[in-house]
Short mmCIF file of C-alpha atoms and ligand atoms in Angstrom, two decimals:
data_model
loop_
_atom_site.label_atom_id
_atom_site.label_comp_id
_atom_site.label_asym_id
_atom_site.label_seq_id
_atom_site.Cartn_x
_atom_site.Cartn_y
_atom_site.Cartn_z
CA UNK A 1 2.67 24.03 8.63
CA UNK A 2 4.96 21.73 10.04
CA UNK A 3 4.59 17.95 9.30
CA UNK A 4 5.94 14.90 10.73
CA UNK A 5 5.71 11.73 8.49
CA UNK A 6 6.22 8.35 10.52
CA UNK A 7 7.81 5.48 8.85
CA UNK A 8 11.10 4.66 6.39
CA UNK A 9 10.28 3.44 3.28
CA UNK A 10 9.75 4.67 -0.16
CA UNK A 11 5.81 6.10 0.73
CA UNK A 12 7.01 8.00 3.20
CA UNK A 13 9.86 9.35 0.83
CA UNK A 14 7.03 9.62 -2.13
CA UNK A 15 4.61 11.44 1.60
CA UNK A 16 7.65 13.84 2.27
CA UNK A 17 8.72 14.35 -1.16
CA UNK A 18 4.77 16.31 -2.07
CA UNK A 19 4.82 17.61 1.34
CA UNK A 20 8.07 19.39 0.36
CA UNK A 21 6.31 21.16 -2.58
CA UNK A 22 3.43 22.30 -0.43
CA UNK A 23 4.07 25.89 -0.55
CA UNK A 24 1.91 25.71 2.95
CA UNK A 25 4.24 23.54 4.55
CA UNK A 26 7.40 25.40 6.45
CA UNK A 27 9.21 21.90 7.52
CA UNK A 28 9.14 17.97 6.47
CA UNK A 29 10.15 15.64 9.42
CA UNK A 30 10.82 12.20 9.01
CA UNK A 31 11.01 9.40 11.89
CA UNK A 32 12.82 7.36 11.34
CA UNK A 33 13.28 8.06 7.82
CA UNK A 34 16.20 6.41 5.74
CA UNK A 35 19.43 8.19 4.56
CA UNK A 36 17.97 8.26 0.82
CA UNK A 37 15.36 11.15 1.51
CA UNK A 38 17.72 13.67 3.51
CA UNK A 39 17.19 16.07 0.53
CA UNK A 40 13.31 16.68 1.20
CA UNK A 41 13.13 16.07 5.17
CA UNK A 42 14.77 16.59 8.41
CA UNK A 43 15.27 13.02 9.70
CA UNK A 44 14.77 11.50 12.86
CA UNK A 45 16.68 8.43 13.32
CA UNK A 46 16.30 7.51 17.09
CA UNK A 47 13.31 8.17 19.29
CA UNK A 48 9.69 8.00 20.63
CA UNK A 49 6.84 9.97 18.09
CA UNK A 50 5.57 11.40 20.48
CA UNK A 51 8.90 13.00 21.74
CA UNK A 52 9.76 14.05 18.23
CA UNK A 53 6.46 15.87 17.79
CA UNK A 54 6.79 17.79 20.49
CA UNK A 55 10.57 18.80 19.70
CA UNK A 56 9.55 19.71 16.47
CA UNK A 57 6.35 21.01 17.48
CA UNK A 58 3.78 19.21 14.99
CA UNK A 59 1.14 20.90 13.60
CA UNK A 60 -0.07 17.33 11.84
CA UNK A 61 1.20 14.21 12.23
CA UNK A 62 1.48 11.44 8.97
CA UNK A 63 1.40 8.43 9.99
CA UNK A 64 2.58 6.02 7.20
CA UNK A 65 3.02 2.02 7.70
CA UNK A 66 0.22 -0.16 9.31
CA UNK A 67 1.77 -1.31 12.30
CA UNK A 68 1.80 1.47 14.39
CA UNK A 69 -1.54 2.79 13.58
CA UNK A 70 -2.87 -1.17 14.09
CA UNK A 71 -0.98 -0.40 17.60
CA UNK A 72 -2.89 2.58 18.45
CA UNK A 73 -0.13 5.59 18.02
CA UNK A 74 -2.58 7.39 16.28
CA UNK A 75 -4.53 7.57 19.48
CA UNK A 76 -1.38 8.42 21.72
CA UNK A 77 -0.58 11.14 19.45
CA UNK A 78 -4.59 12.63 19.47
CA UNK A 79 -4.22 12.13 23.23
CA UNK A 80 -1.61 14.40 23.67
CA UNK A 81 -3.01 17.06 21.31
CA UNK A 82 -1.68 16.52 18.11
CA UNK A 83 -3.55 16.75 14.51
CA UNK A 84 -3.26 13.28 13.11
CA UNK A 85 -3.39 11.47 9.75
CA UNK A 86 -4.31 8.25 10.18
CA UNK A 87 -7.00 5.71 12.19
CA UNK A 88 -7.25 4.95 15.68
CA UNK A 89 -6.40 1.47 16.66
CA UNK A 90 -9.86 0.12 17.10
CA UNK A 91 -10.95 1.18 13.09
CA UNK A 92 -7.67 0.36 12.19
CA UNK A 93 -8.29 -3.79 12.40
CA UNK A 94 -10.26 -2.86 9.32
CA UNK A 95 -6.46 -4.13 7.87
CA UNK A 96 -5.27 -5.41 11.63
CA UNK A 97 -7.44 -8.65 11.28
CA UNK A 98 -9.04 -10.08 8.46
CA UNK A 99 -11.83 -11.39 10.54
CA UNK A 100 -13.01 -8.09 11.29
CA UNK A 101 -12.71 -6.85 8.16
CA UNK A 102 -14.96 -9.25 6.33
CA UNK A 103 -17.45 -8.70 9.24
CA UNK A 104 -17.91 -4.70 8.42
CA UNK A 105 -18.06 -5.75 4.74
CA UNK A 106 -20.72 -8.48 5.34
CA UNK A 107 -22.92 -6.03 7.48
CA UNK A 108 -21.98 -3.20 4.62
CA UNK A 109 -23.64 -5.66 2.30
CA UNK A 110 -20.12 -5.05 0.20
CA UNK A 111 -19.30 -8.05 -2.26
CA UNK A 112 -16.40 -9.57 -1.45
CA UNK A 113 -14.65 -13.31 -1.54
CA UNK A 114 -16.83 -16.01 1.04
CA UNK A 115 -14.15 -17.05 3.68
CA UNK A 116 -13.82 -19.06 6.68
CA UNK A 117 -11.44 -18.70 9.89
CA UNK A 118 -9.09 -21.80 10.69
CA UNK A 119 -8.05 -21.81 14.07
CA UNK A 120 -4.63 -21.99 15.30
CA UNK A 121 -4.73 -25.61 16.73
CA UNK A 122 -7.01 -27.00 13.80
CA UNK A 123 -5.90 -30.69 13.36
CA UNK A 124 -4.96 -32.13 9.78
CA UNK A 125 -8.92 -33.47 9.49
CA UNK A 126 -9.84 -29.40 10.29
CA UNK A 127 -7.79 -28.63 7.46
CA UNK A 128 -8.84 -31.05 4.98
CA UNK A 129 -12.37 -30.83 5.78
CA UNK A 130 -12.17 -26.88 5.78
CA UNK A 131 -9.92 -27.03 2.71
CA UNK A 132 -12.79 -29.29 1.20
CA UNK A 133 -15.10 -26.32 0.45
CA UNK A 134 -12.44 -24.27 -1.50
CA UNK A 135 -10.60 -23.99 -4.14
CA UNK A 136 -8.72 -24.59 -6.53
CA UNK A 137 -7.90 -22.00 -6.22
CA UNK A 138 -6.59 -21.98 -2.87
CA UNK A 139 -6.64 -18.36 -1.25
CA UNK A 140 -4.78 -18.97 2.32
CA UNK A 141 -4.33 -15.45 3.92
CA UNK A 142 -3.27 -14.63 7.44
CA UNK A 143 -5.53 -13.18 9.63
CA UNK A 144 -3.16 -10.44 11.06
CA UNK A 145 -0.42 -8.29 9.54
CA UNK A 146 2.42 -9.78 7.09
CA UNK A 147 3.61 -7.03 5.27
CA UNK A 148 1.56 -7.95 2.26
CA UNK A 149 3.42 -11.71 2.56
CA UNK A 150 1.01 -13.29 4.13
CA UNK A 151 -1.24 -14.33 0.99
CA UNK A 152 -0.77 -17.63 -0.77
CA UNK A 153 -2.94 -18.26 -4.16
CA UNK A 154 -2.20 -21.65 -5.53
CA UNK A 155 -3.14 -24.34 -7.41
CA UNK A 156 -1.50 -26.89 -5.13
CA UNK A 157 -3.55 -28.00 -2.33
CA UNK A 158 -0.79 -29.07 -0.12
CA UNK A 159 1.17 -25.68 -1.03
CA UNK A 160 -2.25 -24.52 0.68
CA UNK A 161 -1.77 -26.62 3.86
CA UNK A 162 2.13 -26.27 4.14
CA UNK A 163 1.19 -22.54 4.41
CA UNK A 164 -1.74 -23.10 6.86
CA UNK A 165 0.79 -24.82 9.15
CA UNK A 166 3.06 -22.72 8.31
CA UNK A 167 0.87 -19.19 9.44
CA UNK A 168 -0.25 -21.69 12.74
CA UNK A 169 3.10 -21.78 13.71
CA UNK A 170 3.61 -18.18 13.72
CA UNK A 171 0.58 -17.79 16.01
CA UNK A 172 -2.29 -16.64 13.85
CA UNK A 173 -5.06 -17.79 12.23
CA UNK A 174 -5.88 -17.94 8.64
CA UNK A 175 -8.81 -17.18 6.85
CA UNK A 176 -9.79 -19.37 3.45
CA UNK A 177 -11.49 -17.72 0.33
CA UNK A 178 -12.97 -18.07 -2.94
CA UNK A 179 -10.54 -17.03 -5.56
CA UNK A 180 -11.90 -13.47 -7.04
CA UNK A 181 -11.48 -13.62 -10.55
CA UNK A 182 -10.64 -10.28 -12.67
CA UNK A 183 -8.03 -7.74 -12.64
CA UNK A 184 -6.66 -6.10 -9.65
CA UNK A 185 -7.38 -2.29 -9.16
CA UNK A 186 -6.11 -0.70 -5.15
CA UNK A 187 -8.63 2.71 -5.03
CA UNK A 188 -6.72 4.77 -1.75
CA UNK A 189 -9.82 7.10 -0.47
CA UNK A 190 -9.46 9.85 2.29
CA UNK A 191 -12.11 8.79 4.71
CA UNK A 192 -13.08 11.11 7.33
CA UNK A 193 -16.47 9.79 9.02
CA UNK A 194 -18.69 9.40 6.13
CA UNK A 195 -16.71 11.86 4.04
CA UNK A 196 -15.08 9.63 0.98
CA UNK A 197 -12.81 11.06 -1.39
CA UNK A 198 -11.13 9.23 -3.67
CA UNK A 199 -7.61 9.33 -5.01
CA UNK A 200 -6.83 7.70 -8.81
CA UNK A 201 -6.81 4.16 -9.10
CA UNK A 202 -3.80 2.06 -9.53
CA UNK A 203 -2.81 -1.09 -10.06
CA UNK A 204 0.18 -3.14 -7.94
CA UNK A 205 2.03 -5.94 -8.95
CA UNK A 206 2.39 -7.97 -6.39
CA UNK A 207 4.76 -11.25 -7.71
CA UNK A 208 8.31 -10.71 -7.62
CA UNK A 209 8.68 -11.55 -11.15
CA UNK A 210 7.56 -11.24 -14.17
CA UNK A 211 4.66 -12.41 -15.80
CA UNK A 212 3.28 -12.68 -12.68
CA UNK A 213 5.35 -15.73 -11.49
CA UNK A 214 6.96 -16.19 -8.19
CA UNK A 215 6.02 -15.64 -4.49
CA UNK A 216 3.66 -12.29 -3.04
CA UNK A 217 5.62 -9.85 -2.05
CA UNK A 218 4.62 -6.02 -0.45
CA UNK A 219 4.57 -5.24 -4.23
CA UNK A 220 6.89 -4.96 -7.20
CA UNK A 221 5.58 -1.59 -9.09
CA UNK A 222 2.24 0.10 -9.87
CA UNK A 223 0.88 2.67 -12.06
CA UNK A 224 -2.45 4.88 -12.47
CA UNK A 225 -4.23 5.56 -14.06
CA UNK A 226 -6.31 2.57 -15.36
CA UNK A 227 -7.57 3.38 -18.68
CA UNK A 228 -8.66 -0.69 -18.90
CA UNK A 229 -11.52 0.63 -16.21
CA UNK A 230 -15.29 1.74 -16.82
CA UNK A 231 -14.95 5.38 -17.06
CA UNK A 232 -17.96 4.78 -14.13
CA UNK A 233 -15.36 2.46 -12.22
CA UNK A 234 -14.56 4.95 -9.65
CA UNK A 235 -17.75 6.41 -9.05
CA UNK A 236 -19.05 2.72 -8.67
CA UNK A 237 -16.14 1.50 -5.87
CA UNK A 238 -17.31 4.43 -3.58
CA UNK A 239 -21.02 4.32 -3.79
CA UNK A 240 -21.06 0.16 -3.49
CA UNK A 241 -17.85 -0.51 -1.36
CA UNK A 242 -16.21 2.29 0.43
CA UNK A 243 -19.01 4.68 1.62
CA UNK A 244 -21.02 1.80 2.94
CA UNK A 245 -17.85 0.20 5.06
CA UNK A 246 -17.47 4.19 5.72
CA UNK A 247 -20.66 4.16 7.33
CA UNK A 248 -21.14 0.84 8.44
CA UNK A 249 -17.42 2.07 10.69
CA UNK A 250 -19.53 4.84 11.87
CA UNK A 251 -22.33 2.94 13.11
CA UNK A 252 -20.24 0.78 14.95
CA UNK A 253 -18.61 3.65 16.78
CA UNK A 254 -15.24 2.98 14.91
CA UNK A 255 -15.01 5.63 12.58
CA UNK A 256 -12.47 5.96 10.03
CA UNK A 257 -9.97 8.98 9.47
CA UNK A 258 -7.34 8.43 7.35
CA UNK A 259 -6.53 6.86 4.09
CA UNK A 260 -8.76 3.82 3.27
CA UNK A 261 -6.94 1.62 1.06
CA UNK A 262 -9.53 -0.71 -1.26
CA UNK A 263 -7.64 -4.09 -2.99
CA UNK A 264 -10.46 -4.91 -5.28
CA UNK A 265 -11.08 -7.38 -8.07
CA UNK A 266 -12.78 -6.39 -11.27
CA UNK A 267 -15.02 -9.55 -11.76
CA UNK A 268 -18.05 -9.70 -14.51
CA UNK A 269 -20.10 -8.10 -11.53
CA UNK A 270 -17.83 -5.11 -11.25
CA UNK A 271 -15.75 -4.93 -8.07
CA UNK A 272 -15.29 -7.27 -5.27
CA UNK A 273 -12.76 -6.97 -2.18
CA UNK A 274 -9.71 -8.46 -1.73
CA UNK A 275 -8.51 -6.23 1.21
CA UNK A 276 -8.65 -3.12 3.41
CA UNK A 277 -5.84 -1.54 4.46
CA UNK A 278 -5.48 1.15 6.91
CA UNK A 279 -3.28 3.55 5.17
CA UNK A 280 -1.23 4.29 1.74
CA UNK A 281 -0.15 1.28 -0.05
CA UNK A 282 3.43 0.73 -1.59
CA UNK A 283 4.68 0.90 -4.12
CA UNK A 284 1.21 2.74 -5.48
CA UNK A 285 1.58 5.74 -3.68
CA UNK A 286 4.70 6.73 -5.29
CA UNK A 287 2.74 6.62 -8.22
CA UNK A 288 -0.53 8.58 -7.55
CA UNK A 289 1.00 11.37 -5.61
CA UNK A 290 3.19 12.06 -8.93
CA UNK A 291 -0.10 13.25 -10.34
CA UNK A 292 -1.88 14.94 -7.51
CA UNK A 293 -1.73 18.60 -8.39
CA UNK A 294 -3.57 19.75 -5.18
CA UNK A 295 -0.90 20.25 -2.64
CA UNK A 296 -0.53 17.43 -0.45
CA UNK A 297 -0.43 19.28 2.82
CA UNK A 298 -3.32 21.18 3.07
CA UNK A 299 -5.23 17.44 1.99
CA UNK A 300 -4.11 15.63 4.85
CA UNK A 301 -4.89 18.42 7.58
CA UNK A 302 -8.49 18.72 5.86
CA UNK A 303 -8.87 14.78 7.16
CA UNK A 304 -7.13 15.01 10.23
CA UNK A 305 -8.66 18.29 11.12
CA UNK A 306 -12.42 16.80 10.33
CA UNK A 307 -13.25 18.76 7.42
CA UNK A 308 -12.53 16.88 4.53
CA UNK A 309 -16.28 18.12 3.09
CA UNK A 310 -15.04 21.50 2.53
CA UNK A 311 -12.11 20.42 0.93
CA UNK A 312 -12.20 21.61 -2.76
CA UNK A 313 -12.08 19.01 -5.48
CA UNK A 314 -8.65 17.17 -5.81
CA UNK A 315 -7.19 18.64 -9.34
CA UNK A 316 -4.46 15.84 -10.80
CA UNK A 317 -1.99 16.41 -13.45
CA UNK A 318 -2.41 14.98 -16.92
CA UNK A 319 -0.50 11.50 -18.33
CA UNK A 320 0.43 8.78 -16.51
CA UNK A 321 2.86 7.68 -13.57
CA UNK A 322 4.39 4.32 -12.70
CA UNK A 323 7.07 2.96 -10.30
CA UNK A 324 9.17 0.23 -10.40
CA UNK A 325 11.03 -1.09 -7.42
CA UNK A 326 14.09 -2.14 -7.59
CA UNK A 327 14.59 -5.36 -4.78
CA UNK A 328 17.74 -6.91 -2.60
CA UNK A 329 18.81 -10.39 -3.75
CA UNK A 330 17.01 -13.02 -2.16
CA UNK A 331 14.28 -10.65 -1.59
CA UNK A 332 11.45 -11.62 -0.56
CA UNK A 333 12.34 -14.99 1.03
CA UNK A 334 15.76 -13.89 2.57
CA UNK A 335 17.06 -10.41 1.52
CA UNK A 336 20.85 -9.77 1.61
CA UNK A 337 21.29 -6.40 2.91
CA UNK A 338 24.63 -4.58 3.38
CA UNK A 339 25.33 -4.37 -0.63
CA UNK A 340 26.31 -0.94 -1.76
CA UNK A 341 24.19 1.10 -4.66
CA UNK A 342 26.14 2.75 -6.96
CA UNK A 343 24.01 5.62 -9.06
CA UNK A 344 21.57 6.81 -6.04
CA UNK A 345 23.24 8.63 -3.26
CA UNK A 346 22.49 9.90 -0.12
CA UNK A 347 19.95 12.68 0.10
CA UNK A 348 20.51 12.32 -3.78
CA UNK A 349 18.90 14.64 -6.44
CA UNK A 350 15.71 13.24 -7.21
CA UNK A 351 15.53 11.33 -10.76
CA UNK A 352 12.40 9.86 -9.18
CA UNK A 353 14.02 7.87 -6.84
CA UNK A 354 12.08 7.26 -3.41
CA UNK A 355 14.03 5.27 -1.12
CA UNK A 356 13.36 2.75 1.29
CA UNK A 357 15.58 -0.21 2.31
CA UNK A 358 19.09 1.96 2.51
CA UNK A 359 21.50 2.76 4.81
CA UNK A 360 24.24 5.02 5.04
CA UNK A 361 28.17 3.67 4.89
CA UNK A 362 31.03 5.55 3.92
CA UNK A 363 29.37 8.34 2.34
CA UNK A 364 27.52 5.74 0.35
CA UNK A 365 23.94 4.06 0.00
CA UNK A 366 23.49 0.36 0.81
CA UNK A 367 21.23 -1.89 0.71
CA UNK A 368 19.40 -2.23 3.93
CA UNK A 369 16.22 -3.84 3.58
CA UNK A 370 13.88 -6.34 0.93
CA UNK A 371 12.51 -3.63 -1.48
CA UNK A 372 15.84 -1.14 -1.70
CA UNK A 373 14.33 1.77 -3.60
CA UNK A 374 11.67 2.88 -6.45
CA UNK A 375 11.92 4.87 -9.23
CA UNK A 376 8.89 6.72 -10.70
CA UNK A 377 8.70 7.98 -14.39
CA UNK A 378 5.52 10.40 -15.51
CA UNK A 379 4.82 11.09 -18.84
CA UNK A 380 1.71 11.93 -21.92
CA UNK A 381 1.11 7.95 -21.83
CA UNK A 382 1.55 5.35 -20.25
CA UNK A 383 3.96 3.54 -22.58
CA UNK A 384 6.58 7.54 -21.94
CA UNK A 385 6.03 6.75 -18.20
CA UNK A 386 7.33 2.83 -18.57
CA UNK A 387 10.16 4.27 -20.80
CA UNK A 388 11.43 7.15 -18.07
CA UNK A 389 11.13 4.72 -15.09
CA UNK A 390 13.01 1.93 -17.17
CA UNK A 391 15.63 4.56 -17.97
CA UNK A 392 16.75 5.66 -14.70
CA UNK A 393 16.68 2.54 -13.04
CA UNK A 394 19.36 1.11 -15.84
CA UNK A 395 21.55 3.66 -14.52
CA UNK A 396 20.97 2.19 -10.62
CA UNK A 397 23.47 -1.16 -9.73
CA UNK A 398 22.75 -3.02 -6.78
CA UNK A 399 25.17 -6.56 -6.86
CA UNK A 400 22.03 -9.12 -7.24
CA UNK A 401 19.71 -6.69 -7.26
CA UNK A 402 16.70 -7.68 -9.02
CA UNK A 403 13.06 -5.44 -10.42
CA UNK A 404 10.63 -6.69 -12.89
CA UNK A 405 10.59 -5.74 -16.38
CA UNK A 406 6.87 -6.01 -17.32
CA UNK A 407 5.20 -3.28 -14.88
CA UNK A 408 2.60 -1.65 -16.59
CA UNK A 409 3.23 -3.61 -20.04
CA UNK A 410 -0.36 -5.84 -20.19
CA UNK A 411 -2.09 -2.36 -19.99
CA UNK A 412 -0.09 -0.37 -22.39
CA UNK A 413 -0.01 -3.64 -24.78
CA UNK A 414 -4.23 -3.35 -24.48
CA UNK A 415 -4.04 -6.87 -23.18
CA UNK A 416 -6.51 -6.59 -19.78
CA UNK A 417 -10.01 -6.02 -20.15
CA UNK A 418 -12.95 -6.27 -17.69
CA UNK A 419 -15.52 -8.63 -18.06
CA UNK A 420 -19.25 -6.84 -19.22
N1 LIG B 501 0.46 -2.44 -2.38
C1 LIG B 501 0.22 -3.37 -1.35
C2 LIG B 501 0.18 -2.79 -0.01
O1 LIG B 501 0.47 -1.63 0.19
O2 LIG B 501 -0.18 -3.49 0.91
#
């Protein structure tokens, strides 16, 4: 099998990385790619996806970040014969607008935070007035895509407007909600129709640093599984949340083929949504595919291909798996890029290291983007995994470079629980 992954960062590395060990698949392709995963795919700097599936003669396409599939190149590619991995554009606004999302949830009957839509144009009394029925906490989110930056929680109700404005001025609107109490848990499914499979849960961090302090970001480091959860948790996500937006997506003649991405809060109630997204999540995918036994390849065809209901069980490894990225300075307000990264190289051996803002100079890897690289650690517990992470990133220097210290440490210190 033949596989081209779309997208440069560290998922697609993590995507290209278990494709590579698929004994079924003959060749990884990467477009674009970055310089740090040369080792486990043939990259594809420059050109169209379409063109590069037909050079390279695709038997399934991967199709990674959100803004192409939002865009509809999952439909191109279907179009013009290709086996695809990923949503069409129309059931892809399940994470391309918030609006629609929380309409599918609300006709799902799927619990999730109440919200309302301020218009681009709203005038200071709009704001207030809207503002008025919220909060604190304030939950301001954008209604389209911001690379996971477009989420302000605050205390500070004119930290809530400044960012109001501030989303306005960029042309979209926002959508308000009630804060959802309770630990965060992101449950990726493979969604095919009404076919839901899940993957292991995982938990992100999102704040750039520790402790939880500082602005969102797309996500500092994750780790799965969650032994904090019901052992019914999973089980409980699918039957209330996923398979009903599966089916509600059906009904509505959008149906969903691809990777479902749940952000969920673990409230008193049991789980409430955050967010939908329309494919893997990073950083947590470098995690869970770590412990996905089941070859990767044969997976994704099974969805693209429409028969993810034949697909035999997923088997997953034993222990635990966690990333940690390691971010530019300034990141994520103003990333300096251009700074060069001495202890990863290009096309590198593999430590765990799954690259994503890098570049090429000289020979050497630099610094090329916000979040410059991961590096995932496995081991018997979670506390090994922290500890084999930890140790290969100390032997990574990026000038300014920054990553937090604390992923994973509340749940290996016992210190989140879920309310009964
Ligand atoms: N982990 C956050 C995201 O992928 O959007």
């Amino acid at each position: 099998m033949r596989i081209l992954v779309i997208g440069n960062g560290a998922r697609e590395h993590a995507l290209a990385y278990s494709l590579s060990r698929d004994p079924q698949v003959t060749e990884v392709h990467v477009s674009p790619g970055n310089a740090g995963m040369s080792a486990v795919a043939t990259l594809h700097p420059e050109g169209q996806p379409l063109d590069i599936a037909r050079e390279v003669e695709a038997d399934l396409v991967v199709i990674g970040p959100e803004v192409p599939l939002v865009e509809g190149l999952a439909d191109e590619l279907r179009g013009a014969g290709f086996a695809v991995f990923g949503p069409s554009k129309q059931a892809a606004q399940i994470e391309g607008s918030k609006t629609v999302a929380k309409s599918v949830m609300l006709r799902a009957g799927v619990s999730t935070a109440r919200s309302k839509r301020v218009e681009v144009g709203a005038t200071q009394e709009d704001i207030d007035a809207a503002l008025s029925t919220f909060g604190p906490t304030f939950v301001v989110k954008d209604d389209g895509l911001a690379a996971g930056k477009g989420v302000v929680v605050t205390q500070d109700r004119q930290a809530a407007v400044d960012h109001i404005k501030a989303v306005h001025r960029g042309g979209n609107p926002v959508l308000l909600e009630t804060f959802l109490d309770g630990p965060e848990v992101s449950l990726f499914c493979l969604v095919d129709g009404e076919t839901v499979v899940p993957l292991l849960p995982a938990q992100d961090h999102k704040r750039v640093r520790d402790n939880d302090e500082g602005p969102n970001t797309g996500g500092m480091g994750a780790y799965t599984p969650l032994d904090w959860l019901p052992e019914d948790a999973t089980d409980r996500i699918v039957a209330e949340v996923v398979a009903p937006v599966a089916r509600q997506m059906v009904e509505d003649g959008t149906p969903f083929s691809g990777l479902l991405y749940a952000g969920l809060a673990w409230g008193a109630e049991g789980p409430s949504v955050v967010e939908f997204n329309c494919r893997f999540g990073d950083p947590e995918t470098q995690a869970v595919l770590e412990l996905l036994e089941t070859p990767l390849g044969g997976v994704l065809a099974a969805v693209a291909n429409g028969t993810l209901a034949d697909l035999e069980p997923l088997q997953w490894k034993e222990g635990y798996a966690l990333t940690v990225v390691l971010a530019a300075d300034g990141y994520p307000e103003n990333p300096r890029k251009g700074d060069v990264i001495e202890g990863a190289q290009p096309g590198g051996e593999d430590r765990g290291i799954r690259a994503a803002g890098v570049a090429e100079r000289d020979g050497k890897l630099v610094s090329a983007g916000g979040r410059v690289l991961n590096v995932v650690g496995t081991g018997e517990t979670l506390a090994a995994a922290r500890a084999a992470a930890y140790e290969v990133l100390q032997t990574i220097e990026l000038p300014g470079g920054h990553y937090r210290s604390d992923i994973a440490l509340p749940a290996v210190e016992g210190k989140i629980s879920v309310r009964a």
